PDB file of C-alpha atoms and ligand atoms in Angstrom:
ATOM      1  CA  UNK A 245       2.855  10.889  -9.666  1.00  0.00           C
ATOM      2  CA  UNK A 246       0.410  12.636 -11.951  1.00  0.00           C
ATOM      3  CA  UNK A 247       0.193  11.854 -15.666  1.00  0.00           C
ATOM      4  CA  UNK A 248      -1.904  13.396 -18.428  1.00  0.00           C
ATOM      5  CA  UNK A 249      -2.936  11.285 -21.387  1.00  0.00           C
ATOM      6  CA  UNK A 250      -4.692  12.503 -24.510  1.00  0.00           C
ATOM      7  CA  UNK A 251      -5.914   9.231 -26.032  1.00  0.00           C
ATOM      8  CA  UNK A 252      -6.909   5.696 -25.016  1.00  0.00           C
ATOM      9  CA  UNK A 253      -3.616   4.487 -26.499  1.00  0.00           C
ATOM     10  CA  UNK A 254      -1.636   6.721 -24.133  1.00  0.00           C
ATOM     11  CA  UNK A 255      -3.651   5.467 -21.172  1.00  0.00           C
ATOM     12  CA  UNK A 256      -2.898   1.877 -22.230  1.00  0.00           C
ATOM     13  CA  UNK A 257       0.767   2.771 -22.450  1.00  0.00           C
ATOM     14  CA  UNK A 258       0.725   4.070 -18.875  1.00  0.00           C
ATOM     15  CA  UNK A 259      -0.880   0.772 -17.848  1.00  0.00           C
ATOM     16  CA  UNK A 260       1.990  -1.059 -19.544  1.00  0.00           C
ATOM     17  CA  UNK A 261       4.529   1.110 -17.769  1.00  0.00           C
ATOM     18  CA  UNK A 262       3.067   0.331 -14.339  1.00  0.00           C
ATOM     19  CA  UNK A 263       2.939  -3.367 -15.244  1.00  0.00           C
ATOM     20  CA  UNK A 264       6.586  -3.451 -16.345  1.00  0.00           C
ATOM     21  CA  UNK A 265       7.681  -2.314 -12.880  1.00  0.00           C
ATOM     22  CA  UNK A 266       5.422  -4.860 -11.204  1.00  0.00           C
ATOM     23  CA  UNK A 267       6.625  -7.631 -13.514  1.00  0.00           C
ATOM     24  CA  UNK A 268      10.214  -7.116 -12.356  1.00  0.00           C
ATOM     25  CA  UNK A 269       9.308  -7.155  -8.657  1.00  0.00           C
ATOM     26  CA  UNK A 270       8.825 -10.179  -6.412  1.00  0.00           C
ATOM     27  CA  UNK A 271       5.545 -10.949  -4.711  1.00  0.00           C
ATOM     28  CA  UNK A 272       1.980 -10.143  -5.682  1.00  0.00           C
ATOM     29  CA  UNK A 273       0.696  -6.625  -6.211  1.00  0.00           C
ATOM     30  CA  UNK A 274      -2.748  -5.161  -5.708  1.00  0.00           C
ATOM     31  CA  UNK A 275      -3.531  -2.232  -7.998  1.00  0.00           C
ATOM     32  CA  UNK A 276      -6.587  -0.332  -6.758  1.00  0.00           C
ATOM     33  CA  UNK A 277      -8.370   1.747  -9.391  1.00  0.00           C
ATOM     34  CA  UNK A 278     -10.648   4.707  -8.738  1.00  0.00           C
ATOM     35  CA  UNK A 279     -12.715   6.778 -11.144  1.00  0.00           C
ATOM     36  CA  UNK A 280     -16.192   7.222 -12.597  1.00  0.00           C
ATOM     37  CA  UNK A 281     -17.920   5.159 -15.246  1.00  0.00           C
ATOM     38  CA  UNK A 282     -16.220   5.802 -18.576  1.00  0.00           C
ATOM     39  CA  UNK A 283     -13.126   7.353 -17.015  1.00  0.00           C
ATOM     40  CA  UNK A 284     -10.813   4.822 -18.641  1.00  0.00           C
ATOM     41  CA  UNK A 285     -10.096   2.224 -15.958  1.00  0.00           C
ATOM     42  CA  UNK A 286     -10.659  -0.753 -18.243  1.00  0.00           C
ATOM     43  CA  UNK A 287      -8.531   0.879 -20.944  1.00  0.00           C
ATOM     44  CA  UNK A 288      -5.693   1.137 -18.409  1.00  0.00           C
ATOM     45  CA  UNK A 289      -6.206  -2.505 -17.379  1.00  0.00           C
ATOM     46  CA  UNK A 290      -5.951  -3.515 -21.048  1.00  0.00           C
ATOM     47  CA  UNK A 291      -2.426  -2.107 -21.257  1.00  0.00           C
ATOM     48  CA  UNK A 292      -1.528  -3.442 -17.825  1.00  0.00           C
ATOM     49  CA  UNK A 293      -2.669  -6.973 -18.654  1.00  0.00           C
ATOM     50  CA  UNK A 294      -0.903  -6.957 -22.027  1.00  0.00           C
ATOM     51  CA  UNK A 295       2.405  -7.033 -20.114  1.00  0.00           C
ATOM     52  CA  UNK A 296       1.463  -9.421 -17.307  1.00  0.00           C
ATOM     53  CA  UNK A 297      -0.696 -11.823 -19.318  1.00  0.00           C
ATOM     54  CA  UNK A 298       0.025 -11.195 -23.005  1.00  0.00           C
ATOM     55  CA  UNK A 299      -2.805 -11.781 -25.483  1.00  0.00           C
ATOM     56  CA  UNK A 300      -5.513 -12.211 -22.868  1.00  0.00           C
ATOM     57  CA  UNK A 301      -8.787 -10.615 -23.888  1.00  0.00           C
ATOM     58  CA  UNK A 302      -9.628  -7.948 -21.304  1.00  0.00           C
ATOM     59  CA  UNK A 303     -13.240  -7.036 -20.602  1.00  0.00           C
ATOM     60  CA  UNK A 304     -14.813  -5.460 -17.540  1.00  0.00           C
ATOM     61  CA  UNK A 305     -15.951  -8.404 -15.409  1.00  0.00           C
ATOM     62  CA  UNK A 306     -19.113  -6.566 -14.365  1.00  0.00           C
ATOM     63  CA  UNK A 307     -21.340  -9.604 -14.022  1.00  0.00           C
ATOM     64  CA  UNK A 308     -18.744 -12.027 -12.724  1.00  0.00           C
ATOM     65  CA  UNK A 309     -16.819  -9.618 -10.427  1.00  0.00           C
ATOM     66  CA  UNK A 310     -13.493 -11.209 -11.370  1.00  0.00           C
ATOM     67  CA  UNK A 311     -11.755 -12.306 -14.582  1.00  0.00           C
ATOM     68  CA  UNK A 312      -8.666 -14.478 -14.498  1.00  0.00           C
ATOM     69  CA  UNK A 313      -5.873 -14.035 -17.030  1.00  0.00           C
ATOM     70  CA  UNK A 314      -3.329 -16.828 -16.967  1.00  0.00           C
ATOM     71  CA  UNK A 315      -0.978 -16.269 -19.864  1.00  0.00           C
ATOM     72  CA  UNK A 316       1.840 -14.788 -17.798  1.00  0.00           C
ATOM     73  CA  UNK A 317       4.282 -16.035 -15.184  1.00  0.00           C
ATOM     74  CA  UNK A 318       1.818 -15.360 -12.378  1.00  0.00           C
ATOM     75  CA  UNK A 319      -1.984 -15.349 -12.486  1.00  0.00           C
ATOM     76  CA  UNK A 320      -3.592 -11.938 -12.951  1.00  0.00           C
ATOM     77  CA  UNK A 321      -7.022 -11.271 -11.437  1.00  0.00           C
ATOM     78  CA  UNK A 322      -9.123  -8.378 -12.757  1.00  0.00           C
ATOM     79  CA  UNK A 323     -11.936  -7.265 -10.479  1.00  0.00           C
ATOM     80  CA  UNK A 324     -14.846  -4.948 -11.124  1.00  0.00           C
ATOM     81  CA  UNK A 325     -16.267  -4.052  -7.720  1.00  0.00           C
ATOM     82  CA  UNK A 326     -19.032  -1.792  -9.069  1.00  0.00           C
ATOM     83  CA  UNK A 327     -21.755  -4.042  -7.685  1.00  0.00           C
ATOM     84  CA  UNK A 328     -20.187  -4.514  -4.264  1.00  0.00           C
ATOM     85  CA  UNK A 329     -22.298  -2.465  -1.899  1.00  0.00           C
ATOM     86  CA  UNK A 330     -20.565  -3.425   1.341  1.00  0.00           C
ATOM     87  CA  UNK A 331     -17.001  -4.591   2.020  1.00  0.00           C
ATOM     88  CA  UNK A 332     -18.471  -7.717   3.698  1.00  0.00           C
ATOM     89  CA  UNK A 333     -19.559  -8.973   0.276  1.00  0.00           C
ATOM     90  CA  UNK A 334     -15.895  -9.498  -0.604  1.00  0.00           C
ATOM     91  CA  UNK A 335     -15.866 -12.658   1.493  1.00  0.00           C
ATOM     92  CA  UNK A 336     -18.673 -14.119  -0.620  1.00  0.00           C
ATOM     93  CA  UNK A 337     -16.316 -14.699  -3.531  1.00  0.00           C
ATOM     94  CA  UNK A 338     -13.066 -15.330  -1.650  1.00  0.00           C
ATOM     95  CA  UNK A 339     -11.444 -11.939  -2.193  1.00  0.00           C
ATOM     96  CA  UNK A 340      -8.566 -12.678   0.227  1.00  0.00           C
ATOM     97  CA  UNK A 341      -7.774 -15.970  -1.521  1.00  0.00           C
ATOM     98  CA  UNK A 342      -7.268 -14.105  -4.798  1.00  0.00           C
ATOM     99  CA  UNK A 343      -4.900 -11.627  -3.152  1.00  0.00           C
ATOM    100  CA  UNK A 344      -2.752 -14.509  -1.958  1.00  0.00           C
ATOM    101  CA  UNK A 345      -2.707 -16.244  -5.362  1.00  0.00           C
ATOM    102  CA  UNK A 346      -1.623 -13.686  -7.939  1.00  0.00           C
ATOM    103  CA  UNK A 347      -1.363 -10.072  -9.014  1.00  0.00           C
ATOM    104  CA  UNK A 348      -4.651  -8.183  -8.801  1.00  0.00           C
ATOM    105  CA  UNK A 349      -6.069  -5.080 -10.439  1.00  0.00           C
ATOM    106  CA  UNK A 350      -9.452  -3.856  -9.252  1.00  0.00           C
ATOM    107  CA  UNK A 351     -11.867  -1.279 -10.662  1.00  0.00           C
ATOM    108  CA  UNK A 352     -14.199   0.576  -8.252  1.00  0.00           C
ATOM    109  CA  UNK A 353     -12.088   0.357  -5.091  1.00  0.00           C
ATOM    110  CA  UNK A 354     -14.270   3.199  -3.782  1.00  0.00           C
ATOM    111  CA  UNK A 355     -16.545   0.324  -2.727  1.00  0.00           C
ATOM    112  CA  UNK A 356     -14.209  -1.676  -0.506  1.00  0.00           C
ATOM    113  CA  UNK A 357     -13.443   0.801   2.255  1.00  0.00           C
ATOM    114  CA  UNK A 358     -10.863  -0.417   4.738  1.00  0.00           C
ATOM    115  CA  UNK A 359     -10.492  -3.773   2.990  1.00  0.00           C
ATOM    116  CA  UNK A 360      -7.958  -2.165   0.686  1.00  0.00           C
ATOM    117  CA  UNK A 361      -4.870  -4.397   1.011  1.00  0.00           C
ATOM    118  CA  UNK A 362      -1.764  -2.962   2.683  1.00  0.00           C
ATOM    119  CA  UNK A 363       0.751  -1.731   0.168  1.00  0.00           C
ATOM    120  CA  UNK A 364      -1.795  -1.339  -2.632  1.00  0.00           C
ATOM    121  CA  UNK A 365      -0.774   0.748  -5.642  1.00  0.00           C
ATOM    122  CA  UNK A 366      -3.502   3.343  -6.189  1.00  0.00           C
ATOM    123  CA  UNK A 367      -4.474   4.602  -9.646  1.00  0.00           C
ATOM    124  CA  UNK A 368      -7.105   7.321 -10.049  1.00  0.00           C
ATOM    125  CA  UNK A 369      -8.446   8.192 -13.502  1.00  0.00           C
ATOM    126  CA  UNK A 370     -10.266  11.479 -14.038  1.00  0.00           C
ATOM    127  CA  UNK A 371     -11.729  12.977 -17.206  1.00  0.00           C
ATOM    128  CA  UNK A 372      -9.941  16.034 -18.463  1.00  0.00           C
ATOM    129  CA  UNK A 373     -11.870  17.063 -21.562  1.00  0.00           C
ATOM    130  CA  UNK A 374     -13.254  14.641 -24.167  1.00  0.00           C
ATOM    131  CA  UNK A 375     -10.127  12.605 -24.827  1.00  0.00           C
ATOM    132  CA  UNK A 376      -7.871  13.819 -22.046  1.00  0.00           C
ATOM    133  CA  UNK A 377      -7.379  12.046 -18.742  1.00  0.00           C
ATOM    134  CA  UNK A 378      -5.558  12.927 -15.545  1.00  0.00           C
ATOM    135  CA  UNK A 379      -4.130   9.760 -14.014  1.00  0.00           C
ATOM    136  CA  UNK A 380      -2.599   9.735 -10.552  1.00  0.00           C
ATOM    137  CA  UNK A 381      -0.402   6.790  -9.554  1.00  0.00           C
ATOM    138  CA  UNK A 382       0.501   6.412  -5.876  1.00  0.00           C
ATOM    139  CA  UNK A 383       2.511   3.761  -4.102  1.00  0.00           C
ATOM    140  CA  UNK A 384       4.840   2.611  -6.884  1.00  0.00           C
ATOM    141  CA  UNK A 385       8.227   3.944  -7.930  1.00  0.00           C
ATOM    142  CA  UNK A 386       8.083   4.492 -11.687  1.00  0.00           C
ATOM    143  CA  UNK A 387      11.307   6.501 -11.836  1.00  0.00           C
ATOM    144  CA  UNK A 388      13.259   3.638 -13.439  1.00  0.00           C
ATOM    145  CA  UNK A 389      10.834   3.609 -16.376  1.00  0.00           C
ATOM    146  CA  UNK A 390      11.874   5.964 -19.106  1.00  0.00           C
ATOM    147  CA  UNK A 391       9.566   6.818 -21.931  1.00  0.00           C
TER     148      UNK A 391
HETATM  149  P1  LIG B 551     -14.224   2.602 -17.169  1.00  0.00           P
HETATM  150  O1  LIG B 551     -13.649   1.221 -17.107  1.00  0.00           O
HETATM  151  O2  LIG B 551     -13.482   3.585 -16.301  1.00  0.00           O
HETATM  152  O3  LIG B 551     -15.695   2.638 -16.909  1.00  0.00           O
HETATM  153  P2  LIG B 551     -13.579   2.380 -19.976  1.00  0.00           P
HETATM  154  O4  LIG B 551     -12.097   2.166 -19.921  1.00  0.00           O
HETATM  155  O5  LIG B 551     -14.434   1.191 -20.193  1.00  0.00           O
HETATM  156  O6  LIG B 551     -14.025   3.164 -18.650  1.00  0.00           O
HETATM  157  O7  LIG B 551     -13.945   3.420 -21.088  1.00  0.00           O
HETATM  158  C1  LIG B 551     -13.260   4.623 -21.283  1.00  0.00           C
HETATM  159  C2  LIG B 551     -13.806   5.266 -22.547  1.00  0.00           C
HETATM  160  O8  LIG B 551     -13.206   6.551 -22.729  1.00  0.00           O
HETATM  161  C3  LIG B 551     -13.460   4.451 -23.777  1.00  0.00           C
HETATM  162  O9  LIG B 551     -14.552   4.507 -24.655  1.00  0.00           O
HETATM  163  C4  LIG B 551     -12.264   5.189 -24.351  1.00  0.00           C
HETATM  164  O10 LIG B 551     -12.157   5.041 -25.759  1.00  0.00           O
HETATM  165  C5  LIG B 551     -12.585   6.629 -23.983  1.00  0.00           C
HETATM  166  N1  LIG B 551     -11.395   7.477 -23.861  1.00  0.00           N
HETATM  167  C6  LIG B 551     -11.215   8.670 -24.493  1.00  0.00           C
HETATM  168  N2  LIG B 551     -10.049   9.225 -24.171  1.00  0.00           N
HETATM  169  C7  LIG B 551      -9.429   8.379 -23.312  1.00  0.00           C
HETATM  170  C8  LIG B 551      -8.169   8.421 -22.646  1.00  0.00           C
HETATM  171  N3  LIG B 551      -7.312   9.437 -22.760  1.00  0.00           N
HETATM  172  N4  LIG B 551      -7.879   7.367 -21.841  1.00  0.00           N
HETATM  173  C9  LIG B 551      -8.748   6.341 -21.686  1.00  0.00           C
HETATM  174  N5  LIG B 551      -9.952   6.262 -22.293  1.00  0.00           N
HETATM  175  C10 LIG B 551     -10.299   7.271 -23.105  1.00  0.00           C
HETATM  176 MG1  LIG B 552     -14.471  -0.634 -16.493  1.00  0.00          MG
END
């Protein structure tokens, strides 16, 4: 599905919408995010996390690779894989253990190649003018979400 947003607030709202579907579904999800620096990935994560771990402060975990938000029913792990230069580096911080322990949302999945988990939801954010964004969501049925 392709969505067009015209403000950060609308991008956050789309993040909330995706999270509401995930919240009502069993198991752990992996949301893989793609898009350049400044596209709006962290803005999307902010909305997403507000549903799955309300009132957690969301920042790009650039220096730590992963932030943990634990104010929801299940843990939420927020990755920034910008500094991962080879998929092998994922083992250095126990990537697979996180996948098995909670919901995950990861910026810069361009960098993980074939380590993308099976069944991942894919979200691509592209600039479309100064405040416009084109956001493509694949691998999740959002049809039950009205807006
Ligand atoms: P990324 O994590 O992809 O590097 P950020 O989410 O940190 O990007 O930053 C996106 C920047 O773009 C923010 O400064 C935000 O205010 C701005 N922006 C402008 N329009 C939008 C929009 N429609 N959606 C998301 N961010 C937007
Ligand atoms: Mg970011």
